[in-house]
Tab-separated table of C-alpha atoms in Angstrom:
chain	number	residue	atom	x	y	z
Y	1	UNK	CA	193.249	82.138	132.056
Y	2	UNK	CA	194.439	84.559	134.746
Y	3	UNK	CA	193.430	88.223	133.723
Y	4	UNK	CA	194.853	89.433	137.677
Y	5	UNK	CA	197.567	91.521	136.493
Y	6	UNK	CA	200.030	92.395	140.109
Y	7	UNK	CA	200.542	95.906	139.818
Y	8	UNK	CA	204.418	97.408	141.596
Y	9	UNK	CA	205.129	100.747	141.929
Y	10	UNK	CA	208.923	100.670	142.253
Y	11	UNK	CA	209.792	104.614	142.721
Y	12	UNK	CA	212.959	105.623	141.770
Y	13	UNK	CA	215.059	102.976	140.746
Y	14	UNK	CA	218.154	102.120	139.380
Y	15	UNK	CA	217.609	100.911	135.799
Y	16	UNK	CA	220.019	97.944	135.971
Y	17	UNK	CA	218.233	96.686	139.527
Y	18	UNK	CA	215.046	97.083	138.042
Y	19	UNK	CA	215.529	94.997	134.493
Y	20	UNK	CA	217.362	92.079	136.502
Y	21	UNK	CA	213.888	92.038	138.297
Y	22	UNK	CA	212.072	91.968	135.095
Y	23	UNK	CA	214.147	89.159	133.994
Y	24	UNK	CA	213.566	87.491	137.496
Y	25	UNK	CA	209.758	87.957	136.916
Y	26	UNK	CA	209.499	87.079	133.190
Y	27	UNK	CA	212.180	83.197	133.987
Y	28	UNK	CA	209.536	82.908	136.621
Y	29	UNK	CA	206.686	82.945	134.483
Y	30	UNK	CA	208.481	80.908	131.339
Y	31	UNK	CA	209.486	78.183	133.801
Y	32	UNK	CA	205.790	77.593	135.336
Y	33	UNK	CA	204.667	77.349	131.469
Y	34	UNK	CA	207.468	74.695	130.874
Y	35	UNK	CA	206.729	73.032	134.238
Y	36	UNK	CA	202.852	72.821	133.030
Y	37	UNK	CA	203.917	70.934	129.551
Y	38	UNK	CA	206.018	69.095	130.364
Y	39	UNK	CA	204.098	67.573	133.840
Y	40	UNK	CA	200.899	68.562	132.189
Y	41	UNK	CA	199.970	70.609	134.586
Y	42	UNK	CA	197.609	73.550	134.331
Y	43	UNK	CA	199.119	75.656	137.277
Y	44	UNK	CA	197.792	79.601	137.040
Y	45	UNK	CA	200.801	81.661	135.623
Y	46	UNK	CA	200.783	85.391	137.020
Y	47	UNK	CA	200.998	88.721	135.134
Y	48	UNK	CA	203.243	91.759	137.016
Y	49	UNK	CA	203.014	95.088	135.825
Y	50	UNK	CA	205.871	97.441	137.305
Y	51	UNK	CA	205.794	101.367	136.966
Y	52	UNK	CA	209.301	102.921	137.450
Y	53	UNK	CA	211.153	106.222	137.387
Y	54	UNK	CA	214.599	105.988	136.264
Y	55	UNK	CA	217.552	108.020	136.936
Y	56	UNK	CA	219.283	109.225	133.883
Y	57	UNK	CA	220.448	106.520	131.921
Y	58	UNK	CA	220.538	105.786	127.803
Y	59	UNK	CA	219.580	102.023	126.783
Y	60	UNK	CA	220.385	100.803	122.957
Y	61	UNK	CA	217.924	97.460	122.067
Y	62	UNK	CA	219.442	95.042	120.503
Y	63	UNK	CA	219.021	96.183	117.001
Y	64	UNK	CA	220.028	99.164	117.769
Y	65	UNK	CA	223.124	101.326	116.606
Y	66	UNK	CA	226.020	102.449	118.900
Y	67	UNK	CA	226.511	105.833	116.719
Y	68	UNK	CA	222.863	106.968	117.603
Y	69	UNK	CA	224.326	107.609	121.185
Y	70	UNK	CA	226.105	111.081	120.467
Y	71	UNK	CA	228.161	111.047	123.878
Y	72	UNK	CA	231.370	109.268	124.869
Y	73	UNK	CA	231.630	107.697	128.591
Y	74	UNK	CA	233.309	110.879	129.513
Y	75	UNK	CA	230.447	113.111	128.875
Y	76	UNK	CA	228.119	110.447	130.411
Y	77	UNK	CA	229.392	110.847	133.317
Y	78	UNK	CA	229.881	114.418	133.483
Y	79	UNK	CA	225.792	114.350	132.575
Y	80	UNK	CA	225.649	111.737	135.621
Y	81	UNK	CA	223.826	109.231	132.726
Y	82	UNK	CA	224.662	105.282	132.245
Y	83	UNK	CA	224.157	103.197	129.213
Y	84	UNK	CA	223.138	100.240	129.013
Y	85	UNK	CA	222.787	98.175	125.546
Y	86	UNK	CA	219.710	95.480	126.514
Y	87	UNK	CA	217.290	92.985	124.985
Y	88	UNK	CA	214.383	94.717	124.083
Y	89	UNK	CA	213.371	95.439	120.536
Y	90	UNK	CA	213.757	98.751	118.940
Y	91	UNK	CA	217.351	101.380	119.009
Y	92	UNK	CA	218.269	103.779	121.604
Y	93	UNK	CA	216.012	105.723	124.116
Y	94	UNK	CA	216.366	107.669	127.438
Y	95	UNK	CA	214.581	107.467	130.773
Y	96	UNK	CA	214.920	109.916	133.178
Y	97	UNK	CA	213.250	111.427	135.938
Y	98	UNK	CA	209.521	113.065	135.070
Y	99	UNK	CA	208.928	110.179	132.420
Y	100	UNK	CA	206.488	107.280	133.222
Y	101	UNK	CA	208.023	103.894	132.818
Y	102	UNK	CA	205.973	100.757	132.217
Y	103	UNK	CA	206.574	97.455	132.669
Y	104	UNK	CA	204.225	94.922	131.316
Y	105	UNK	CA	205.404	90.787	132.302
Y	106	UNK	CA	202.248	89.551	131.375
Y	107	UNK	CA	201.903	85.933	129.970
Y	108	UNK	CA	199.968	87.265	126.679
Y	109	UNK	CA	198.466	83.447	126.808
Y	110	UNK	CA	195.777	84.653	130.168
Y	111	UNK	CA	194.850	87.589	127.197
Y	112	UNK	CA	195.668	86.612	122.942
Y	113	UNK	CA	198.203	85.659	121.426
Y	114	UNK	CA	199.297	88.069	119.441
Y	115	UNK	CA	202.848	90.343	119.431
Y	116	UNK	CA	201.392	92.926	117.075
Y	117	UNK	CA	198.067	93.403	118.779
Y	118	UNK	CA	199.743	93.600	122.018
Y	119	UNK	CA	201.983	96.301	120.827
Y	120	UNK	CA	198.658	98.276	119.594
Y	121	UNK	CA	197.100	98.285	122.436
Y	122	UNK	CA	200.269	99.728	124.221
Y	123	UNK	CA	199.678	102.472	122.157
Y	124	UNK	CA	196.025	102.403	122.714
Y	125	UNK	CA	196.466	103.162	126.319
Y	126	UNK	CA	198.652	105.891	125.932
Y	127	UNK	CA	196.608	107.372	123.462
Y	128	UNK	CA	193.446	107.399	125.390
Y	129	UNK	CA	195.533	108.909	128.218
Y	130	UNK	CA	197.012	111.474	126.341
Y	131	UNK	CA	193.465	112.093	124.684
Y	132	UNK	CA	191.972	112.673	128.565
Y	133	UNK	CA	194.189	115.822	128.351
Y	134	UNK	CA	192.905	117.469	125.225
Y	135	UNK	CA	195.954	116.330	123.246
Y	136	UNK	CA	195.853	114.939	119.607
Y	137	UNK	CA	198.347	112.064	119.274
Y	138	UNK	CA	198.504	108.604	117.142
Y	139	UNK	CA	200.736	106.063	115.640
Y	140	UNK	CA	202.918	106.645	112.600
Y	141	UNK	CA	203.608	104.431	110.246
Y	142	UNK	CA	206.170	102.142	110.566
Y	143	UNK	CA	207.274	103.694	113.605
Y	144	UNK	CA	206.376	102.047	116.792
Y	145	UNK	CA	205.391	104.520	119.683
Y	146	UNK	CA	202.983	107.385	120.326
Y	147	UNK	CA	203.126	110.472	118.236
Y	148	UNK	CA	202.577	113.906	117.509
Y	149	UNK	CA	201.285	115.441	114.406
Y	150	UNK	CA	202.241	112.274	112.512
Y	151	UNK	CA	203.142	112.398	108.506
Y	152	UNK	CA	203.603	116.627	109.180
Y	153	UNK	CA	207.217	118.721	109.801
Y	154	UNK	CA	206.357	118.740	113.340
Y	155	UNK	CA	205.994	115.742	114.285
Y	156	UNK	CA	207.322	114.871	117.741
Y	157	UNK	CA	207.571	111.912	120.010
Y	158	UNK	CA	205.708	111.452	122.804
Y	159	UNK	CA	205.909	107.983	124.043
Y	160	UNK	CA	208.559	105.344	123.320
Y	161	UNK	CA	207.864	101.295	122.752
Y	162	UNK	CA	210.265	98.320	123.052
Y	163	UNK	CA	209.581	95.172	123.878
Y	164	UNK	CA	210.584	91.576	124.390
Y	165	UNK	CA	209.124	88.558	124.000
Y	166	UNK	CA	209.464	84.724	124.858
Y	167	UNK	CA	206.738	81.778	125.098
Y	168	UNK	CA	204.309	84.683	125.219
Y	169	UNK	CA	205.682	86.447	128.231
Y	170	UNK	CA	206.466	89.760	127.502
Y	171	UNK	CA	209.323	92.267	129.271
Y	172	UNK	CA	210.413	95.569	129.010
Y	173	UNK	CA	207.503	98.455	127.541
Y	174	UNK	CA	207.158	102.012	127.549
Y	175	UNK	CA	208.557	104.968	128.668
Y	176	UNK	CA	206.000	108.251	128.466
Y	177	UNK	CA	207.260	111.575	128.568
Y	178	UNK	CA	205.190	113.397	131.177
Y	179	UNK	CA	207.750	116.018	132.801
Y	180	UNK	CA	210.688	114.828	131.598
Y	181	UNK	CA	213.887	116.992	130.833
Y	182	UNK	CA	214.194	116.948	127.174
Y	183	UNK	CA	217.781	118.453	126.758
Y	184	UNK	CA	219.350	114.689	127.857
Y	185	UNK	CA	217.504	113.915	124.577
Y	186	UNK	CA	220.180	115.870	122.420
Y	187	UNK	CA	222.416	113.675	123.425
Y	188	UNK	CA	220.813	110.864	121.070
Y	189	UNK	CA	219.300	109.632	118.146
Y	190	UNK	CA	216.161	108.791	119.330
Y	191	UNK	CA	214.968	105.371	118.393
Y	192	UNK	CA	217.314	106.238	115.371
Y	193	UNK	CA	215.207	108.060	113.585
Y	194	UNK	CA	216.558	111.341	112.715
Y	195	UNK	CA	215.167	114.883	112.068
Y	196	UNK	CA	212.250	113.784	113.966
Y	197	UNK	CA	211.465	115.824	117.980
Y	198	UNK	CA	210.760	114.412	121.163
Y	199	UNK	CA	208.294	116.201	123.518
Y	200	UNK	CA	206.767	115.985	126.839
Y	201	UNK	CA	203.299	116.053	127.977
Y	202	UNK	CA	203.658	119.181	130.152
Y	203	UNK	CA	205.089	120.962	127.093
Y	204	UNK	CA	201.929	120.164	124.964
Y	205	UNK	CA	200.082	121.607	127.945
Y	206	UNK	CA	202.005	124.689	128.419
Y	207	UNK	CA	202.300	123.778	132.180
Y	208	UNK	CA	205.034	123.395	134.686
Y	209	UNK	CA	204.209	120.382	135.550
Y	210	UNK	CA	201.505	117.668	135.827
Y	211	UNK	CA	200.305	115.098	138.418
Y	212	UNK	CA	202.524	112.272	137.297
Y	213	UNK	CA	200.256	109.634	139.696
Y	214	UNK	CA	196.789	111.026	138.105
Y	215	UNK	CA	198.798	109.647	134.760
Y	216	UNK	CA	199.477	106.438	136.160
Y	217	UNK	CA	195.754	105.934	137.310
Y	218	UNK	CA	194.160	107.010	133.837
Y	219	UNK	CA	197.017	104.383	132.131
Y	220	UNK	CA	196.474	102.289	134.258
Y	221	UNK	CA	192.397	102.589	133.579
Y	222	UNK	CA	192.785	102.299	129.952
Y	223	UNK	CA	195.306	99.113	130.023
Y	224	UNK	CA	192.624	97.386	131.808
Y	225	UNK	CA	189.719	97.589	129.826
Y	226	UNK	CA	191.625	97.105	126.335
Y	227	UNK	CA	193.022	93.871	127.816
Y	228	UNK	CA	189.793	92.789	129.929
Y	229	UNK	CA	192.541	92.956	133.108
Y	230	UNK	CA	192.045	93.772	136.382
Y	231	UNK	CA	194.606	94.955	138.618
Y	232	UNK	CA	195.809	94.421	142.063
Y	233	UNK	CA	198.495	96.186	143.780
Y	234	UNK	CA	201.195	93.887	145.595
């Protein structure tokens, strides 16, 4: 089992570029696991884990409803946003600039197999992150994502989730709200669940803004020890 993970920082990039690389990364990975059945191989498969600011865009998951994006392509524009519906789990979300993207294309086989675990200890990361910082966040039930002040009026979103999964190899992840612009986030439904905020890390902290790479390393230091990983940067 290969517990390497190949860590990318990507910058700014465009949002379509980026998940045609995912998919190039994640066929990559699903063909070496067919090549080892079916020649009965046992070649090493590796695990990539890309971190990526966006410029604006909007992205519905395939389960996701059209009428939880509140803007026509007119007003996109005008907003300089795209939209994009994809084929990750879960509704509509934004990315922007100031949020943290993650990436995860791990092979889940190198680690457990085990969708709902996995999707924990997504969570788990951010949580201990967000925890480093003096702020009081969980899960809420039924609702995948970090929160808040869960199960109260005011709870808010902090982190986003949506995944996808084939053979084990999972795409696609999470998108943390560190200094993000919340006002593109009128524009939506977020994740399609209604009467329900969205807020940003630097908010919680009353700040103007904090060290989005001192994030990345704390993430980055939780991921690793929930999932026994080590990374290396490529």
């Amino acid at each position: 089992m290969n517990k390497t993970i190949q860590l990318q920082d990507l910058g700014n990039k465009d949002y379509k570029e980026t998940w045609e690389y995912q998919e190039e990364l994640f066929k990559g990975i699903v063909d070496l696991k067919i090549k080892n059945r079916r020649e009965e191989t046992s070649l090493q498969t590796p695990n990539y884990f890309l971190f990526v600011e966006h410029p604006h865009v909007y992205t519905l998951g395939k389960s996701g409803d059209l009428s939880n994006l509140l803007l026509s392509e007119k007003q996109l524009e005008a907003k300089g946003a795209t939209f994009y519906k994809i084929n990750r789990g879960g509704d509509i979300t934004y990315h922007g600039p100031g949020q943290i993207v993650g990436y995860p294309i791990i092979d889940l086989e190198n680690f457990f197999t085990d969708i709902h675990k996995y999707l924990r200890f997504l969570e788990e990361a951010i949580i201990l992150t967000l925890q480093e910082y003096g702020i009081v966040c969980g899960r809420s039930e039924g609702e995948t994502g970090v929160w808040l002040g869960a199960g109260t009026p005011f709870a808010r979103k902090i982190c986003a989730m949506g995944v996808r999964a084939s053979r084990w190899v999972t795409m696609h992840g999470f998108a943390l709200n560190v200094n993000a612009d919340l006002g593109y986030f009128d524009n939506i439904i977020p994740c399609g669940i209604r009467g329900k905020a969205v807020t940003t890390l630097n908010v919680e902290l009353g700040v103007e803004r904090v060290n989005e790479e001192e994030v990345k390393e704390k993430i980055l230091k939780h991921f690793s020890h929930l999932f026994e990983a080590r990374f290396e940067k490529s």
